Amino acid sequence: MAQVVKRPKRKNPVERTRLPTLPPATRSRVALGLTAAAARGRFELQVCRDCGAVQYPPREVCRICLSQRLFWRRQDGMGELISDTTLHAAQELFFRERLPWRIGDVRLDSGVNVIAYVHHNVGAPPCRIRIEAALDRSGQAALVAMPERGRPALSDDPKLREMTCNPRARKILVTDGKSAVGQAVARALAAAGADLIWIGMAEPWKKSAGFDALRELPQAKVVPLDVTDSRSVRELAGEIGGKVDILVNTSDCHRAFSLAARRGVETAQLEMDVNYFGLLRLAQEFAPTLKARAADGDANAIAWVNVLSVFALSNYPPHGTYSASKAAAWSLSQNLRADLRPAGVRVINLFPGPVDDEWDQLEMPPKLSPAALAAALVQSLQGSVEDVYPGDVAQDWLARNLESPKTLERELGEFDR
Amino acid sequence: MAARGYDDVVLAAPVTVPYVRYSTHGAHWFLGRAVAGLIAAAKIPKRQIDGLAVASFTLAPDTAVGLTQHLGLTLRWLDHVPMGGASGIVSIRRAARAVQGGDAEIVACVGGDTNHTDSFRRNTANFSQFAQDAVYPYGSGGPNTSFALLTAYYMRRHGATREDFGKLCVAQRTNALENPLALFKKPLTLADYLNARLVADPLRLFDCVMPCAGAEGFLVMRRGTAEKLGLPFARLLGAVERHNAFPADPIQDRGGWALDRDALYAQAGVGPDDIDFLETYDDYPVINVLQFEGLGFCPEGGGAEFIRANSFEVAGSFPFNTSGGQLSVGQAGAAGGHLGIVEAIRQLSGQTLGARVPDARHGLISGFGMINYDRGICSGAALLAAA
């Protein structure tokens, strides 16, 4: 049964504060393939191109025919829980702090065994299960045995909840509420049970009906925040930085034009100032406090979300300078991720395709509605992923980019999308 | 093709470097004390040892090579055997062939480890690539997790109970009380065993071996050499090893012994009925049961019934882990793969520290080691006889 996450009690300052610890993060290079897939919400295992044998744990050569031609392929995860145990002793501090843990030995239908966490809705062995790949607090892939039917959420299990960043009962900063996306995100987070949503407001002189309506949300609290102004960011961090559990960076400046369409650099500079330097300012002011609060009981800092763009993957010439600013932000977000990972704070990047807003007016459908983007954002927090490509266009670009980045670059340069 | 027999190869000079729970010494100290104990027991100068087989988890960054210089040994035969609980058996096999072939005359086989306050965690965290990638990140239970999964499966599949495993552990403790070097000095009752602290369901505290520091050693030579030195000895009748047996089994409920026991008994010229005592590798009781079955003392899956029908003290119907085994002596890393061998030599050559199995002629020693991922990879056994 789904357990409703309760609002954490006010912290008693006399009680012990749990310090940040992490599950073991060391993996062989080849095993990182599992993490690469899990970061996108997929369970993939190596398969031998020559004999078809599925491999696990990850290997350098095929366990059957010794072929070196192994590739990662999506798995359905179906199998049988053949044995399980509940650990009441652990060697690493992270696990010791959170005992007990249910661990199982699973025989996949593909013929390999996996050691996995077992969701508490799974019955006693032997029973059918489905393996899902999630990310643990170290940001590494962790396999979870889920019930074959019923599809409960990871966060229904109190232990596995820590692999998610469920926004329920959380205090969340949405950096910009002026845009259609920002407003949709704030509404979706409220609907997902957020406890308090600070909504950043730049340019207070600019009136917007949608923004005014946000003020009616009982969880919403409008705060001044201009990400192009270092002092504004610093002041807000000083005021609320120690309370933010999740930071959602919706700040976005999009002025569609290509390299040859406009003289001068001022507009491109503005895009960079919001999309890239804005992230940098936010990171410098908010990341240190997030790290410090990463293990602080149930009211801890857990995630940072960036709304990037699929244009970051490969430059889309009609939106050339915007693509470049989002690519810069993407690169910086990887720095941020490396900085926050040792504390166990997850950085989630969303790479939407064209959004149905004023700046993508000239893009052909399909376009992502702000509400759909917001729903994907909430879902990524409720699940256990790092990189999300919401919508059909983003999925299409991702597939093409994985297949051949050069082909995608050429296609985007010669045709529109 | 049947393997050639071991002719007149013998094992002598059983040595134990007393175990301690934690030590500030390095592995080199324990292995060095073991070699010192061997030359003292054999009353030979150090230079007369011309072969060395070493097993240790905590010797890194050194291997057996570094140990030669550290201990000032000049050797013409050297082996490093990183096979944990099977290392002693494998060392016997390697050393026996060396002395048979004349590559060495006296081979010292030593296994030992130190144990600092945090070294067990470090060892398990870095045990193998598969463990690091696919087991340790799931709760970091170390071997407790692996054996809990195997134990739970065995109990469900074959109807074994906690009382069955407890009977073995209690008997081993009784044996250990006679052994002055055992770290566990208090009697263990079945109620103590059943009600102990939960570690990893169904395992409780007394199912789990206690890591400690220590070393074991013995010498391998020809019978004539031992007689010339005036050393009591045990004869090597047969020995087998197997690695990664039954990889297609969904979970381990048998080890490699099933593949090799016929060859072992044929080589030795004796069968299970002739065995007077058994020394198994016993980091967790379920693995004892797999050894009873694999070595032919009872059918596969018949372990529980076998336990109920026998008694396992030194004076019992099936003398077993007569020094107390690792579960009651302690697990000094790779020394655990040598503990049973050293005890068997003592039993068969009249040098026991504790209780002696009356009129023991044949002793069987079994090794098991290296949970590389989800199961123990290495297995082996050796059959020894009194002179």
PDB file of C-alpha atoms in Angstrom, chain B residues 94-238:
ATOM      1  CA  ARG B  94      50.980 -27.396  -5.626  1.00  0.00           C
ATOM      2  CA  ALA B  95      53.589 -28.150  -2.953  1.00  0.00           C
ATOM      3  CA  ALA B  96      53.123 -31.917  -3.183  1.00  0.00           C
ATOM      4  CA  ARG B  97      53.796 -31.889  -6.910  1.00  0.00           C
ATOM      5  CA  ALA B  98      56.845 -29.695  -6.347  1.00  0.00           C
ATOM      6  CA  VAL B  99      58.451 -32.087  -3.886  1.00  0.00           C
ATOM      7  CA  GLN B 100      57.433 -35.090  -5.987  1.00  0.00           C
ATOM      8  CA  GLY B 101      59.105 -33.584  -9.009  1.00  0.00           C
ATOM      9  CA  GLY B 102      62.167 -32.490  -7.111  1.00  0.00           C
ATOM     10  CA  ASP B 103      61.566 -28.760  -7.653  1.00  0.00           C
ATOM     11  CA  ALA B 104      61.724 -28.304  -3.889  1.00  0.00           C
ATOM     12  CA  GLU B 105      62.569 -30.442  -0.900  1.00  0.00           C
ATOM     13  CA  ILE B 106      60.758 -28.708   1.950  1.00  0.00           C
ATOM     14  CA  VAL B 107      57.863 -26.395   1.122  1.00  0.00           C
ATOM     15  CA  ALA B 108      56.435 -24.153   3.819  1.00  0.00           C
ATOM     16  CA  CYS B 109      52.713 -23.520   3.319  1.00  0.00           C
ATOM     17  CA  VAL B 110      51.486 -20.520   5.277  1.00  0.00           C
ATOM     18  CA  GLY B 111      48.201 -18.650   5.393  1.00  0.00           C
ATOM     19  CA  GLY B 112      47.517 -15.693   7.588  1.00  0.00           C
ATOM     20  CA  ASP B 113      46.225 -12.194   7.935  1.00  0.00           C
ATOM     21  CA  THR B 114      46.201  -9.315  10.255  1.00  0.00           C
ATOM     22  CA  ASN B 115      43.003  -7.627  11.385  1.00  0.00           C
ATOM     23  CA  HIS B 116      43.006  -3.932  12.179  1.00  0.00           C
ATOM     24  CA  THR B 117      39.845  -2.360  13.481  1.00  0.00           C
ATOM     25  CA  ASP B 118      38.639  -1.362  10.012  1.00  0.00           C
ATOM     26  CA  SER B 119      40.374  -3.916   7.808  1.00  0.00           C
ATOM     27  CA  PHE B 120      37.496  -6.352   7.398  1.00  0.00           C
ATOM     28  CA  ARG B 121      35.299  -3.627   5.922  1.00  0.00           C
ATOM     29  CA  ARG B 122      38.093  -2.547   3.597  1.00  0.00           C
ATOM     30  CA  ASN B 123      38.693  -6.118   2.446  1.00  0.00           C
ATOM     31  CA  THR B 124      35.046  -6.796   1.692  1.00  0.00           C
ATOM     32  CA  ALA B 125      34.535  -3.423   0.011  1.00  0.00           C
ATOM     33  CA  ASN B 126      37.320  -4.271  -2.445  1.00  0.00           C
ATOM     34  CA  PHE B 127      36.931  -8.029  -2.544  1.00  0.00           C
ATOM     35  CA  SER B 128      36.352  -8.485  -6.276  1.00  0.00           C
ATOM     36  CA  GLN B 129      35.188  -6.499  -9.265  1.00  0.00           C
ATOM     37  CA  PHE B 130      31.829  -8.261  -9.309  1.00  0.00           C
ATOM     38  CA  ALA B 131      31.343  -7.734  -5.585  1.00  0.00           C
ATOM     39  CA  GLN B 132      32.269  -4.072  -5.889  1.00  0.00           C
ATOM     40  CA  ASP B 133      29.956  -3.528  -8.869  1.00  0.00           C
ATOM     41  CA  ALA B 134      27.011  -5.719  -8.019  1.00  0.00           C
ATOM     42  CA  VAL B 135      26.872  -6.854  -4.363  1.00  0.00           C
ATOM     43  CA  TYR B 136      28.575  -4.552  -1.890  1.00  0.00           C
ATOM     44  CA  PRO B 137      26.541  -1.458  -2.920  1.00  0.00           C
ATOM     45  CA  TYR B 138      23.407  -3.345  -1.824  1.00  0.00           C
ATOM     46  CA  GLY B 139      23.552  -2.928   1.929  1.00  0.00           C
ATOM     47  CA  SER B 140      27.296  -3.595   2.347  1.00  0.00           C
ATOM     48  CA  GLY B 141      26.592  -6.756   4.317  1.00  0.00           C
ATOM     49  CA  GLY B 142      29.705  -8.522   3.039  1.00  0.00           C
ATOM     50  CA  PRO B 143      29.651 -12.302   3.320  1.00  0.00           C
ATOM     51  CA  ASN B 144      26.688 -12.102   5.721  1.00  0.00           C
ATOM     52  CA  THR B 145      24.450 -11.112   2.803  1.00  0.00           C
ATOM     53  CA  SER B 146      25.708 -13.854   0.514  1.00  0.00           C
ATOM     54  CA  PHE B 147      25.399 -16.605   3.087  1.00  0.00           C
ATOM     55  CA  ALA B 148      22.025 -15.376   4.313  1.00  0.00           C
ATOM     56  CA  LEU B 149      20.699 -15.764   0.767  1.00  0.00           C
ATOM     57  CA  LEU B 150      22.223 -19.240   0.400  1.00  0.00           C
ATOM     58  CA  THR B 151      21.047 -20.317   3.853  1.00  0.00           C
ATOM     59  CA  ALA B 152      17.482 -19.089   3.353  1.00  0.00           C
ATOM     60  CA  TYR B 153      17.328 -20.893   0.029  1.00  0.00           C
ATOM     61  CA  TYR B 154      18.723 -24.137   1.430  1.00  0.00           C
ATOM     62  CA  MET B 155      16.306 -24.110   4.365  1.00  0.00           C
ATOM     63  CA  ARG B 156      13.317 -23.562   2.100  1.00  0.00           C
ATOM     64  CA  ARG B 157      14.367 -26.047  -0.549  1.00  0.00           C
ATOM     65  CA  HIS B 158      15.562 -28.868   1.674  1.00  0.00           C
ATOM     66  CA  GLY B 159      13.628 -28.383   4.902  1.00  0.00           C
ATOM     67  CA  ALA B 160      16.624 -27.683   7.110  1.00  0.00           C
ATOM     68  CA  THR B 161      15.926 -25.754  10.305  1.00  0.00           C
ATOM     69  CA  ARG B 162      17.796 -23.308  12.510  1.00  0.00           C
ATOM     70  CA  GLU B 163      18.042 -26.129  15.071  1.00  0.00           C
ATOM     71  CA  ASP B 164      19.940 -28.259  12.533  1.00  0.00           C
ATOM     72  CA  PHE B 165      22.542 -25.572  11.919  1.00  0.00           C
ATOM     73  CA  GLY B 166      22.606 -24.810  15.627  1.00  0.00           C
ATOM     74  CA  LYS B 167      23.482 -28.396  16.471  1.00  0.00           C
ATOM     75  CA  LEU B 168      26.662 -28.085  14.387  1.00  0.00           C
ATOM     76  CA  CYS B 169      27.612 -24.746  15.923  1.00  0.00           C
ATOM     77  CA  VAL B 170      27.075 -26.009  19.473  1.00  0.00           C
ATOM     78  CA  ALA B 171      29.180 -29.129  18.793  1.00  0.00           C
ATOM     79  CA  GLN B 172      31.990 -27.030  17.344  1.00  0.00           C
ATOM     80  CA  ARG B 173      31.962 -24.837  20.425  1.00  0.00           C
ATOM     81  CA  THR B 174      32.214 -27.925  22.616  1.00  0.00           C
ATOM     82  CA  ASN B 175      35.267 -28.982  20.600  1.00  0.00           C
ATOM     83  CA  ALA B 176      36.753 -25.484  20.840  1.00  0.00           C
ATOM     84  CA  LEU B 177      36.559 -25.481  24.626  1.00  0.00           C
ATOM     85  CA  GLU B 178      39.335 -28.107  24.605  1.00  0.00           C
ATOM     86  CA  ASN B 179      41.482 -26.040  22.245  1.00  0.00           C
ATOM     87  CA  PRO B 180      43.613 -23.535  24.176  1.00  0.00           C
ATOM     88  CA  LEU B 181      44.051 -21.376  21.047  1.00  0.00           C
ATOM     89  CA  ALA B 182      40.343 -20.919  20.309  1.00  0.00           C
ATOM     90  CA  LEU B 183      39.177 -17.342  20.805  1.00  0.00           C
ATOM     91  CA  PHE B 184      35.757 -18.471  22.055  1.00  0.00           C
ATOM     92  CA  LYS B 185      36.029 -19.753  25.606  1.00  0.00           C
ATOM     93  CA  LYS B 186      32.421 -19.888  26.731  1.00  0.00           C
ATOM     94  CA  PRO B 187      30.090 -22.838  26.159  1.00  0.00           C
ATOM     95  CA  LEU B 188      27.327 -22.228  23.621  1.00  0.00           C
ATOM     96  CA  THR B 189      23.858 -23.642  24.150  1.00  0.00           C
ATOM     97  CA  LEU B 190      21.279 -24.230  21.460  1.00  0.00           C
ATOM     98  CA  ALA B 191      19.139 -21.560  23.135  1.00  0.00           C
ATOM     99  CA  ASP B 192      22.049 -19.098  22.968  1.00  0.00           C
ATOM    100  CA  TYR B 193      22.381 -19.877  19.287  1.00  0.00           C
ATOM    101  CA  LEU B 194      18.680 -19.611  18.482  1.00  0.00           C
ATOM    102  CA  ASN B 195      18.134 -16.402  20.427  1.00  0.00           C
ATOM    103  CA  ALA B 196      21.250 -14.528  19.395  1.00  0.00           C
ATOM    104  CA  ARG B 197      21.100 -11.117  17.742  1.00  0.00           C
ATOM    105  CA  LEU B 198      19.755 -11.123  14.178  1.00  0.00           C
ATOM    106  CA  VAL B 199      22.462 -10.317  11.624  1.00  0.00           C
ATOM    107  CA  ALA B 200      20.907 -11.101   8.249  1.00  0.00           C
ATOM    108  CA  ASP B 201      17.747 -13.140   8.392  1.00  0.00           C
ATOM    109  CA  PRO B 202      17.905 -16.161   8.898  1.00  0.00           C
ATOM    110  CA  LEU B 203      21.496 -15.751  10.154  1.00  0.00           C
ATOM    111  CA  ARG B 204      22.093 -14.765  13.740  1.00  0.00           C
ATOM    112  CA  LEU B 205      25.292 -13.897  15.530  1.00  0.00           C
ATOM    113  CA  PHE B 206      26.652 -17.427  16.051  1.00  0.00           C
ATOM    114  CA  ASP B 207      26.126 -18.348  12.391  1.00  0.00           C
ATOM    115  CA  CYS B 208      28.727 -15.780  11.435  1.00  0.00           C
ATOM    116  CA  VAL B 209      32.434 -16.267  11.668  1.00  0.00           C
ATOM    117  CA  MET B 210      34.374 -13.672  13.662  1.00  0.00           C
ATOM    118  CA  PRO B 211      37.230 -11.974  11.787  1.00  0.00           C
ATOM    119  CA  CYS B 212      40.515 -11.913  13.670  1.00  0.00           C
ATOM    120  CA  ALA B 213      44.273 -11.930  13.116  1.00  0.00           C
ATOM    121  CA  GLY B 214      46.488 -14.999  13.083  1.00  0.00           C
ATOM    122  CA  ALA B 215      48.287 -17.522  10.907  1.00  0.00           C
ATOM    123  CA  GLU B 216      48.581 -21.239  10.270  1.00  0.00           C
ATOM    124  CA  GLY B 217      51.368 -23.173   8.613  1.00  0.00           C
ATOM    125  CA  PHE B 218      52.713 -26.627   7.823  1.00  0.00           C
ATOM    126  CA  LEU B 219      55.526 -28.244   5.859  1.00  0.00           C
ATOM    127  CA  VAL B 220      55.210 -30.459   2.796  1.00  0.00           C
ATOM    128  CA  MET B 221      58.048 -32.911   2.105  1.00  0.00           C
ATOM    129  CA  ARG B 222      58.762 -36.502   1.233  1.00  0.00           C
ATOM    130  CA  ARG B 223      58.355 -39.152   3.892  1.00  0.00           C
ATOM    131  CA  GLY B 224      62.100 -39.840   3.900  1.00  0.00           C
ATOM    132  CA  THR B 225      62.858 -36.197   4.663  1.00  0.00           C
ATOM    133  CA  ALA B 226      60.432 -36.182   7.578  1.00  0.00           C
ATOM    134  CA  GLU B 227      61.866 -39.389   8.977  1.00  0.00           C
ATOM    135  CA  LYS B 228      65.402 -38.086   8.664  1.00  0.00           C
ATOM    136  CA  LEU B 229      64.341 -34.961  10.590  1.00  0.00           C
ATOM    137  CA  GLY B 230      62.494 -37.065  13.141  1.00  0.00           C
ATOM    138  CA  LEU B 231      59.189 -35.262  12.456  1.00  0.00           C
ATOM    139  CA  PRO B 232      55.784 -36.792  13.097  1.00  0.00           C
ATOM    140  CA  PHE B 233      53.707 -36.518   9.932  1.00  0.00           C
ATOM    141  CA  ALA B 234      50.478 -37.298   8.112  1.00  0.00           C
ATOM    142  CA  ARG B 235      50.500 -38.890   4.659  1.00  0.00           C
ATOM    143  CA  LEU B 236      48.779 -37.242   1.709  1.00  0.00           C
ATOM    144  CA  LEU B 237      46.544 -39.824   0.018  1.00  0.00           C
ATOM    145  CA  GLY B 238      44.652 -37.602  -2.355  1.00  0.00           C
TER     146      GLY B 238
END
